[in-house]
Amino acid sequence: MLFRSSILLSLTGNKIKGFLTGLGITAINQSSSATTVMEVGFVGAGLMTFYQTIAVTMGAEVGSTVTAQLVAFKITKYALIFIAAGFFTALFVKSKQIKGIGNAILGFGILFLGMDIMSKALEPLRSFQPFLTMMTNVETPIVGILVGLFFTLLIQSSGATSGIVIAMALSGTITFEQALPLNLGASIGTSITAFLGSLTLNKEAKRVAYSHTISQTIGVVLIFILIQIPFKETNFWYWFCKWFTKTFFLTTDLSRQIAMAHTLSAVIKCIILFPFIDNYSKLMVKLFPSKEEEKSFGPIYISDTLLDTPGIALQQTKKEIVRAGQIVCEMFTKAKSCINKYERNLILCDQVSLIDIKVDKLRHAIVDYLRKIASKNLTEEESRQEIKYLYIINDIENIGDIVDKNIMPIAKKATELDVLFSSEGWYEICDFHGIILKNLNEVLLAFEKDDIVLADKVAQTKQEVGKHESELRMKHISRLHRGLPESIETSSMHLDLIDQYKRVNSHIASIAFAIKGEL
């Protein structure tokens, strides 16, 4: 998820990039719902604006039709090859990036195998009279659209619906005219996932979900109008999809025609709406206003207009660094809740990961701003400050990364396995967490107030914390020797957790030494 998240945030700078990013990510993860849910979460966290999401969502809507295309190209026949390639890649390769690719290939293989099995399983329906009677009603476009919509509301995946529709077509149980309305309904039904994900978020996040539903509905209405136009003993839309598939892909295969119709409906909608994204955005804001328009998360103290006065620019940078530190404090505080048996859940862990994205975004902006300051004519003291701030913001980001990439996996593992720390062990973790959090708050205060005495006090905690971590490790081992069941179950997590706390404090001490001028 974090890999896709970083791509989504970095490639949504303009409409074209946003569209291509939404298309690419959805083509890979085969779920427009997953992409829009990420957008809803990012807007809710202030990491993206509503305007940025519109083009991404349009791209996701086109990308979600890739599943149908792959199934229509009969790639399902090679499902076992995909499964084997993905499984062994994920099993034996050490690189996390390549493991991710292997898991994606494995997912495709399982999807294709499921479609192939489904196609064969549906063949008896060709002679099942109650089913044939029901599907006769689906020939009426509005009925087909409603059936596709409600079915997709239940399974929350338009890709799965379109795959099932093609599987039914391959087995000869439905016709072209019955298949297309089902896929149209599915394109609206898939928006339910983003809607559910927005329920607890702010109004702008809800607006993303509402906009997705309205955009899909507009597309369906456009195609529905084309279906109503008589043309050459059929209607224009059915004729156009068959003609397009035959002319450009030289085939009259039914599954290819259905898949192409599914893709064309999304593409045509985007072609019509894309030039009017600005107007569409304004319309959505008017229809779903908020009391105060939320802004994308970013720096609030630094500005390029201050660069000609480096002293003031550095003062503002300091405020921004303190702000980043306070966000990391929030992360570290919530990390304890993620581990607490009474509070922990995977959603809370994901929220902490979203906070880390904020820290990364601030760090990038601060480093870039300090680089601009360094290009000015600085005094010797200003140069020392600029270098000091670089060290400090990097340590702050490193603390956030430890929480996100090292402590959160421990919390998720504890949640998934539903294991409990022993009462003694949990007390020690809480106590150690409190010590580290106190040091973090004090080092930020020392930085904000230029308090060298307080910074020196925090710097000395490095050895103390190292010694304390060793004592906690020995206490845990003692519980293991006593055969305490909870300690045995959580041993690796417990030891890893207190080690990560010690690592956090090392960066806290580094900040304290930087404040003292000992880089």
Coordinates of C-alpha atoms in Angstrom, one line a residue:
M1 CA 0.0 0.0 0.0
L2 CA 2.8 2.4 0.9
F3 CA 4.4 2.0 -2.5
R4 CA 1.2 2.8 -4.3
S5 CA 0.6 5.7 -1.8
S6 CA 3.9 7.3 -2.6
I7 CA 3.3 7.1 -6.3
L8 CA -0.2 8.6 -5.9
L9 CA 1.1 11.5 -3.9
S10 CA 4.1 12.2 -6.1
L11 CA 2.4 12.1 -9.5
T12 CA -0.7 14.1 -9.1
G13 CA 0.8 17.5 -9.8
N14 CA -1.4 18.2 -12.9
K15 CA -4.4 16.7 -14.6
I16 CA -2.5 14.6 -17.2
K17 CA -0.2 13.2 -14.6
G18 CA -3.1 12.5 -12.3
F19 CA -5.1 10.7 -15.0
L20 CA -2.1 8.5 -16.0
T21 CA -1.3 7.8 -12.3
G22 CA -4.9 6.7 -11.6
L23 CA -4.9 4.6 -14.7
G24 CA -1.6 2.9 -14.0
I25 CA -2.1 2.2 -10.3
T26 CA -5.6 0.7 -11.0
A27 CA -4.4 -1.3 -13.9
I28 CA -1.8 -2.9 -11.6
N29 CA -3.9 -3.4 -8.5
Q30 CA -7.1 -4.2 -10.5
S31 CA -9.3 -2.2 -8.2
S32 CA -10.6 1.4 -8.8
S33 CA -12.2 1.1 -5.4
A34 CA -8.7 0.7 -3.8
T35 CA -7.5 3.8 -5.7
T36 CA -10.4 5.9 -4.7
V37 CA -10.3 4.8 -1.1
M38 CA -6.7 5.9 -1.0
E39 CA -7.7 9.2 -2.4
V40 CA -10.5 9.6 0.2
G41 CA -8.0 8.8 3.0
F42 CA -5.4 11.3 1.6
V43 CA -7.9 14.1 1.3
G44 CA -9.2 13.3 4.8
A45 CA -5.6 13.6 6.1
G46 CA -5.0 16.8 4.1
L47 CA -2.4 15.2 1.9
M48 CA -4.4 15.9 -1.4
T49 CA -7.0 18.3 -2.4
F50 CA -10.4 17.4 -3.9
Y51 CA -9.4 19.0 -7.2
Q52 CA -6.3 16.7 -7.5
T53 CA -8.5 13.6 -7.1
I54 CA -10.8 14.2 -10.1
A55 CA -8.3 13.4 -12.8
V56 CA -6.9 10.5 -10.8
T57 CA -10.4 9.0 -10.4
M58 CA -11.1 9.3 -14.1
G59 CA -7.9 7.4 -14.8
A60 CA -8.9 4.8 -12.2
E61 CA -12.2 4.3 -13.9
V62 CA -10.4 3.5 -17.2
G63 CA -7.8 1.4 -15.5
S64 CA -10.5 -0.8 -13.8
T65 CA -11.5 -2.1 -17.3
V66 CA -8.2 -3.8 -17.8
T67 CA -9.4 -6.9 -15.9
A68 CA -12.1 -7.4 -18.5
Q69 CA -9.6 -7.0 -21.3
L70 CA -7.2 -9.5 -19.9
V71 CA -10.0 -12.1 -19.4
A72 CA -11.3 -11.4 -22.9
F73 CA -7.9 -12.1 -24.4
K74 CA -8.2 -15.6 -23.0
I75 CA -5.2 -15.1 -20.7
T76 CA -7.1 -17.3 -18.2
K77 CA -5.6 -20.3 -20.0
Y78 CA -2.2 -19.4 -18.7
A79 CA -3.4 -18.9 -15.1
L80 CA -1.2 -21.6 -13.6
I81 CA 1.9 -20.2 -15.3
F82 CA 1.2 -16.8 -13.7
I83 CA 0.5 -18.4 -10.3
A84 CA 3.8 -20.4 -10.4
A85 CA 5.9 -17.4 -11.6
G86 CA 4.4 -15.1 -9.0
F87 CA 4.6 -17.7 -6.1
F88 CA 8.3 -18.6 -6.7
T89 CA 9.3 -15.0 -7.3
A90 CA 7.7 -13.9 -4.0
L91 CA 9.1 -16.9 -2.2
F92 CA 12.8 -16.9 -3.2
V93 CA 13.6 -13.3 -4.2
K94 CA 14.9 -11.1 -1.3
S95 CA 14.2 -7.7 -2.9
K96 CA 11.0 -6.1 -1.5
Q97 CA 10.3 -4.4 -4.8
I98 CA 10.6 -7.7 -6.8
K99 CA 8.6 -9.5 -4.1
G100 CA 5.8 -7.0 -4.7
I101 CA 5.9 -7.7 -8.4
G102 CA 5.8 -11.4 -7.7
N103 CA 2.7 -11.0 -5.5
A104 CA 1.0 -8.9 -8.2
I105 CA 1.7 -11.6 -10.8
L106 CA 0.4 -14.2 -8.3
G107 CA -2.8 -12.2 -7.8
F108 CA -3.3 -12.0 -11.6
G109 CA -2.9 -15.7 -11.8
I110 CA -5.4 -16.5 -9.1
L111 CA -7.8 -14.0 -10.7
F112 CA -7.4 -15.7 -14.1
L113 CA -7.8 -19.2 -12.6
G114 CA -11.0 -18.1 -10.9
M115 CA -12.4 -16.7 -14.1
D116 CA -11.6 -19.9 -16.0
I117 CA -13.2 -22.1 -13.3
M118 CA -16.2 -19.8 -13.2
S119 CA -16.7 -19.9 -17.0
K120 CA -16.8 -23.7 -17.0
A121 CA -19.1 -23.8 -13.9
L122 CA -21.6 -21.5 -15.6
E123 CA -22.0 -23.6 -18.7
P124 CA -25.0 -25.6 -17.3
L125 CA -27.0 -22.3 -17.0
R126 CA -27.4 -22.3 -20.8
S127 CA -30.2 -24.8 -20.4
F128 CA -31.5 -23.7 -17.0
Q129 CA -34.9 -22.3 -17.8
P130 CA -35.4 -20.1 -14.7
F131 CA -32.1 -18.4 -15.4
L132 CA -32.9 -17.9 -19.1
T133 CA -36.2 -16.3 -18.1
M134 CA -34.5 -13.9 -15.7
M135 CA -31.9 -13.0 -18.3
T136 CA -34.6 -12.2 -20.8
N137 CA -35.6 -9.3 -18.6
V138 CA -32.1 -8.1 -18.4
E139 CA -32.2 -7.4 -22.1
T140 CA -34.1 -4.2 -21.1
P141 CA -31.1 -1.9 -20.5
I142 CA -32.4 -0.2 -17.4
V143 CA -33.1 -3.5 -15.7
G144 CA -29.6 -4.7 -16.6
I145 CA -28.0 -1.6 -15.2
L146 CA -29.9 -2.0 -11.9
V147 CA -28.9 -5.7 -11.7
G148 CA -25.3 -4.9 -12.3
L149 CA -25.4 -2.0 -9.8
F150 CA -26.9 -4.0 -6.9
F151 CA -24.7 -7.0 -7.6
T152 CA -21.6 -4.8 -7.5
L153 CA -22.9 -3.1 -4.3
L154 CA -22.8 -6.5 -2.7
I155 CA -19.3 -7.6 -3.8
Q156 CA -17.8 -4.1 -4.0
S157 CA -15.8 -4.8 -7.2
S158 CA -16.7 -3.8 -10.7
G159 CA -13.7 -5.8 -12.0
A160 CA -15.2 -8.9 -10.5
T161 CA -18.6 -8.2 -11.9
S162 CA -17.2 -7.6 -15.4
G163 CA -15.1 -10.8 -15.1
I164 CA -18.2 -12.7 -14.2
V165 CA -20.2 -11.2 -17.0
I166 CA -17.5 -12.2 -19.5
A167 CA -17.3 -15.7 -18.0
M168 CA -21.1 -16.0 -18.5
A169 CA -20.7 -14.8 -22.1
L170 CA -17.8 -17.3 -22.7
S171 CA -20.1 -20.1 -21.4
G172 CA -22.9 -19.0 -23.7
T173 CA -25.3 -18.1 -20.9
I174 CA -25.8 -14.4 -21.8
T175 CA -25.7 -12.4 -25.0
F176 CA -23.9 -9.2 -25.9
E177 CA -27.0 -7.1 -25.4
Q178 CA -27.5 -8.5 -21.9
A179 CA -23.8 -8.1 -20.9
L180 CA -23.4 -4.4 -21.6
P181 CA -26.0 -3.0 -19.3
L182 CA -24.7 -5.3 -16.4
N183 CA -21.2 -3.7 -16.8
L184 CA -22.7 -0.2 -16.9
G185 CA -24.5 -0.9 -13.6
A186 CA -21.3 -2.3 -12.1
S187 CA -19.4 1.0 -12.9
I188 CA -21.8 2.8 -10.6
G189 CA -21.9 0.1 -7.9
T190 CA -18.2 0.1 -7.4
S191 CA -18.3 3.6 -5.9
I192 CA -19.9 2.2 -2.7
T193 CA -16.5 1.3 -1.3
A194 CA -15.1 4.9 -1.4
F195 CA -18.5 6.1 0.0
L196 CA -18.2 3.8 3.0
G197 CA -14.6 4.8 3.5
S198 CA -15.5 8.5 3.7
L199 CA -18.2 8.2 6.4
T200 CA -16.0 9.1 9.3
L201 CA -13.9 11.7 7.4
N202 CA -14.2 15.4 6.7
K203 CA -16.5 17.0 4.2
E204 CA -13.9 17.3 1.4
A205 CA -13.1 13.5 1.7
K206 CA -16.9 12.8 1.5
R207 CA -17.0 15.1 -1.6
V208 CA -14.4 12.8 -3.3
A209 CA -16.7 9.8 -2.8
Y210 CA -19.8 11.7 -3.9
S211 CA -17.9 12.9 -7.0
H212 CA -16.9 9.4 -7.9
T213 CA -20.5 8.2 -7.8
I214 CA -21.8 11.2 -9.8
S215 CA -19.0 10.9 -12.4
Q216 CA -19.8 7.2 -13.0
T217 CA -23.5 8.0 -13.2
I218 CA -22.9 10.7 -15.8
G219 CA -20.9 8.1 -17.8
V220 CA -23.7 5.6 -17.6
V221 CA -26.3 8.1 -18.6
L222 CA -24.3 9.1 -21.7
I223 CA -24.0 5.5 -22.8
F224 CA -27.7 4.8 -21.9
I225 CA -28.6 7.7 -24.3
L226 CA -26.5 6.1 -27.1
I227 CA -28.3 2.7 -26.4
Q228 CA -31.6 4.4 -27.1
I229 CA -30.6 5.5 -30.6
P230 CA -31.8 3.0 -33.3
F231 CA -29.2 2.2 -35.8
K232 CA -28.9 -0.6 -38.5
E233 CA -31.4 -3.0 -37.0
T234 CA -29.9 -2.6 -33.5
N235 CA -28.9 0.5 -31.6
F236 CA -26.0 2.9 -32.1
W237 CA -24.0 1.9 -29.0
Y238 CA -24.2 -1.9 -29.6
W239 CA -23.3 -1.4 -33.3
F240 CA -20.4 1.0 -32.5
C241 CA -18.8 -1.4 -30.0
K242 CA -18.9 -4.3 -32.4
W243 CA -17.7 -2.2 -35.3
F244 CA -14.8 -0.7 -33.2
T245 CA -13.7 -4.2 -32.1
K246 CA -13.8 -5.6 -35.6
T247 CA -12.2 -2.6 -37.3
F248 CA -9.3 -2.0 -34.9
F249 CA -8.8 -5.5 -33.4
L250 CA -10.0 -7.7 -36.4
T251 CA -12.2 -9.9 -34.3
T252 CA -15.9 -10.6 -33.7
D253 CA -15.2 -12.6 -30.5
L254 CA -18.1 -12.0 -28.0
S255 CA -15.9 -11.6 -25.0
R256 CA -13.6 -9.1 -26.7
Q257 CA -16.6 -7.1 -27.8
I258 CA -17.9 -7.0 -24.2
A259 CA -14.5 -6.0 -22.8
M260 CA -14.1 -3.3 -25.4
A261 CA -17.5 -1.9 -24.7
H262 CA -16.6 -1.7 -21.0
T263 CA -13.4 0.2 -21.8
L264 CA -15.0 2.4 -24.4
S265 CA -17.8 3.5 -22.0
A266 CA -15.1 4.7 -19.5
V267 CA -12.9 6.3 -22.2
I268 CA -15.7 8.2 -23.9
K269 CA -16.9 9.6 -20.5
C270 CA -13.4 10.8 -19.7
I271 CA -13.0 12.4 -23.2
I272 CA -16.2 14.4 -22.6
L273 CA -15.6 15.4 -19.0
F274 CA -11.8 15.8 -18.9
P275 CA -11.7 19.3 -20.6
F276 CA -14.3 20.5 -18.0
I277 CA -12.5 19.3 -14.8
D278 CA -12.2 22.8 -13.5
N279 CA -16.0 23.5 -14.0
Y280 CA -16.8 20.0 -12.6
S281 CA -14.7 20.7 -9.5
K282 CA -16.5 24.0 -8.9
L283 CA -19.9 22.3 -9.4
M284 CA -19.1 19.6 -6.8
V285 CA -17.9 22.3 -4.3
K286 CA -21.2 24.1 -4.7
L287 CA -23.2 20.9 -4.4
F288 CA -21.3 19.7 -1.4
P289 CA -19.8 22.7 0.3
S290 CA -17.8 22.7 3.6
K291 CA -17.7 25.6 6.1
E292 CA -14.1 26.3 5.3
E293 CA -12.4 24.8 2.3
E294 CA -9.7 22.3 3.4
K295 CA -6.3 22.8 2.0
S296 CA -3.7 20.2 1.0
F297 CA -1.2 19.5 3.8
G298 CA 2.1 21.3 3.5
P299 CA 4.4 23.9 5.1
I300 CA 2.7 26.9 6.8
Y301 CA 5.7 28.9 8.0
I302 CA 8.2 29.0 5.2
S303 CA 7.8 31.1 2.1
D304 CA 10.1 32.0 -0.8
T305 CA 9.3 35.7 -0.3
L306 CA 11.5 35.5 2.9
L307 CA 14.6 34.2 1.1
D308 CA 16.1 37.6 0.7
T309 CA 16.2 37.9 4.5
P310 CA 18.0 34.7 5.5
G311 CA 17.8 35.4 9.2
I312 CA 14.0 35.6 9.1
A313 CA 13.8 32.6 6.7
L314 CA 15.8 30.5 9.2
Q315 CA 13.5 31.5 12.1
Q316 CA 10.5 30.4 10.0
T317 CA 12.3 27.2 9.1
K318 CA 12.8 26.5 12.8
K319 CA 9.1 26.8 13.4
E320 CA 8.4 24.4 10.6
I321 CA 10.9 21.9 12.0
V322 CA 9.3 22.1 15.4
R323 CA 5.9 21.5 13.7
A324 CA 7.3 18.4 12.1
G325 CA 8.6 17.2 15.4
Q326 CA 5.2 17.7 17.0
I327 CA 3.7 15.5 14.3
V328 CA 6.2 12.8 15.0
C329 CA 5.3 13.1 18.7
E330 CA 1.7 12.4 17.7
M331 CA 2.9 9.4 15.7
F332 CA 4.9 8.0 18.6
T333 CA 2.0 8.5 21.0
K334 CA -0.5 6.7 18.7
A335 CA 2.1 3.9 18.3
K336 CA 1.4 2.9 21.9
S337 CA -2.3 2.7 21.2
C338 CA -1.7 0.5 18.2
I339 CA 0.1 -2.0 20.5
N340 CA -2.4 -1.7 23.4
K341 CA -4.6 -4.8 23.5
Y342 CA -7.7 -2.6 24.2
E343 CA -7.2 -0.1 21.4
R344 CA -5.2 -1.7 18.7
N345 CA -6.6 -2.3 15.2
L346 CA -5.3 -2.2 11.6
I347 CA -7.1 1.0 10.8
L348 CA -5.3 2.9 13.5
C349 CA -2.0 1.5 12.2
D350 CA -2.8 2.8 8.7
Q351 CA -3.7 6.2 10.2
V352 CA -0.2 6.4 11.8
S353 CA 1.3 5.6 8.3
L354 CA -0.6 8.5 6.8
I355 CA 0.8 10.8 9.5
D356 CA 4.3 9.6 8.4
I357 CA 3.5 10.7 4.9
K358 CA 2.9 14.2 6.3
V359 CA 6.3 14.1 8.0
D360 CA 8.0 13.1 4.8
K361 CA 6.3 15.9 2.9
L362 CA 7.4 18.5 5.4
R363 CA 10.9 17.2 5.5
H364 CA 11.2 17.4 1.7
A365 CA 9.8 21.0 1.7
I366 CA 12.2 22.0 4.6
V367 CA 15.3 20.5 3.0
D368 CA 14.5 22.2 -0.3
Y369 CA 13.9 25.5 1.5
L370 CA 17.2 25.2 3.4
R371 CA 19.0 24.5 0.1
K372 CA 17.6 27.8 -1.3
I373 CA 18.7 29.6 1.9
A374 CA 22.2 28.2 1.5
S375 CA 22.5 29.7 -1.9
K376 CA 22.2 33.2 -0.4
N377 CA 25.0 35.3 1.2
L378 CA 24.9 33.9 4.7
T379 CA 26.9 34.9 7.8
E380 CA 29.0 32.3 9.5
E381 CA 26.4 31.8 12.2
E382 CA 23.5 31.5 9.6
S383 CA 25.5 28.9 7.8
R384 CA 25.9 26.9 11.0
Q385 CA 22.2 27.2 11.7
E386 CA 21.3 26.0 8.2
I387 CA 23.5 22.9 8.6
K388 CA 22.2 22.2 12.1
Y389 CA 18.6 22.4 10.8
L390 CA 19.4 19.9 8.1
Y391 CA 20.7 17.4 10.7
I392 CA 17.7 17.9 13.0
I393 CA 15.0 17.5 10.3
N394 CA 16.7 14.4 9.1
D395 CA 16.7 12.9 12.6
I396 CA 13.0 13.8 13.0
E397 CA 12.1 12.1 9.8
N398 CA 14.1 9.0 10.8
I399 CA 12.1 8.8 14.0
G400 CA 8.9 8.9 12.0
D401 CA 10.3 6.2 9.7
I402 CA 11.1 3.9 12.7
V403 CA 7.6 4.3 13.9
D404 CA 6.0 3.6 10.5
K405 CA 8.3 1.0 9.1
N406 CA 9.5 -0.8 12.3
I407 CA 7.0 -0.3 15.1
M408 CA 3.8 -0.4 13.0
P409 CA 4.6 -3.9 11.6
I410 CA 5.0 -5.1 15.2
A411 CA 1.6 -3.6 16.1
K412 CA 0.0 -5.2 13.0
K413 CA 1.5 -8.6 13.8
A414 CA 0.2 -8.4 17.4
T415 CA -3.2 -7.4 16.1
E416 CA -3.4 -10.1 13.4
L417 CA -2.2 -12.9 15.7
D418 CA -4.4 -11.5 18.6
V419 CA -1.6 -12.1 21.1
L420 CA -1.2 -10.3 24.5
F421 CA 1.9 -9.1 26.3
S422 CA 2.3 -10.3 29.9
S423 CA 1.1 -7.8 32.5
E424 CA 4.8 -7.3 33.6
G425 CA 6.0 -6.9 30.0
W426 CA 3.3 -4.5 29.1
Y427 CA 4.0 -2.3 32.1
E428 CA 7.7 -2.2 31.1
I429 CA 6.8 -1.3 27.5
C430 CA 4.5 1.5 28.7
D431 CA 7.1 2.8 31.1
F432 CA 9.8 2.7 28.4
H433 CA 7.5 4.4 25.9
G434 CA 6.9 7.2 28.5
I435 CA 10.6 7.7 29.0
I436 CA 11.2 8.0 25.2
L437 CA 8.2 10.3 24.7
K438 CA 9.4 12.6 27.5
N439 CA 12.8 12.8 25.9
L440 CA 11.3 13.6 22.6
N441 CA 9.1 16.4 24.0
E442 CA 12.1 17.8 25.9
V443 CA 14.4 17.9 22.9
L444 CA 11.8 19.7 20.8
L445 CA 11.4 22.2 23.6
A446 CA 15.2 22.6 23.9
F447 CA 15.3 23.2 20.1
E448 CA 12.4 25.7 20.1
K449 CA 13.8 27.7 23.1
D450 CA 17.5 27.3 22.3
D451 CA 17.9 25.7 25.7
I452 CA 21.4 24.3 25.7
V453 CA 21.1 23.0 29.3
L454 CA 18.0 21.0 28.5
A455 CA 19.6 19.8 25.3
D456 CA 22.6 18.5 27.3
K457 CA 20.3 16.7 29.7
V458 CA 18.6 14.9 26.8
A459 CA 21.9 14.1 25.2
Q460 CA 23.0 12.2 28.3
T461 CA 20.0 9.9 28.1
K462 CA 21.5 7.9 25.3
Q463 CA 23.6 5.8 27.6
E464 CA 20.9 5.6 30.2
V465 CA 18.3 4.4 27.7
G466 CA 20.8 1.9 26.3
K467 CA 21.4 0.5 29.8
H468 CA 17.6 0.5 30.6
E469 CA 16.9 -1.4 27.3
S470 CA 19.4 -4.1 28.3
E471 CA 17.8 -4.4 31.8
L472 CA 14.3 -4.8 30.1
R473 CA 15.7 -7.4 27.8
M474 CA 17.1 -9.5 30.7
K475 CA 13.7 -9.2 32.6
H476 CA 11.9 -10.5 29.6
I477 CA 14.4 -13.4 29.2
S478 CA 13.8 -14.2 32.9
R479 CA 10.0 -14.4 32.2
L480 CA 10.8 -16.8 29.3
H481 CA 12.8 -19.0 31.7
R482 CA 9.8 -19.0 34.0
G483 CA 7.7 -20.3 31.2
L484 CA 5.2 -17.4 31.2
P485 CA 2.9 -18.2 28.1
E486 CA 2.3 -14.6 27.1
S487 CA 6.1 -13.9 27.2
I488 CA 6.7 -16.9 25.0
E489 CA 4.0 -15.9 22.5
T490 CA 5.2 -12.3 22.2
S491 CA 9.0 -12.8 22.7
S492 CA 10.2 -11.6 19.3
M493 CA 7.8 -8.7 19.2
H494 CA 8.7 -7.6 22.8
L495 CA 12.4 -7.6 22.2
D496 CA 12.1 -5.9 18.8
L497 CA 9.9 -3.2 20.2
I498 CA 12.2 -2.2 23.0
D499 CA 15.1 -2.2 20.5
Q500 CA 13.1 0.2 18.3
Y501 CA 12.4 2.5 21.3
K502 CA 16.2 2.6 21.9
R503 CA 16.8 3.5 18.2
V504 CA 14.2 6.3 18.5
N505 CA 16.1 7.7 21.5
S506 CA 19.4 7.6 19.6
H507 CA 17.9 10.0 17.1
I508 CA 16.6 12.1 19.9
A509 CA 20.1 12.3 21.4
S510 CA 21.5 13.2 18.0
I511 CA 19.1 16.1 17.8
A512 CA 20.2 17.2 21.3
F513 CA 23.9 17.1 20.3
A514 CA 23.0 19.1 17.1
I515 CA 21.4 21.8 19.3
K516 CA 24.6 22.0 21.3
G517 CA 26.5 22.4 18.1
E518 CA 28.2 19.0 18.3
L519 CA 27.4 17.7 14.8

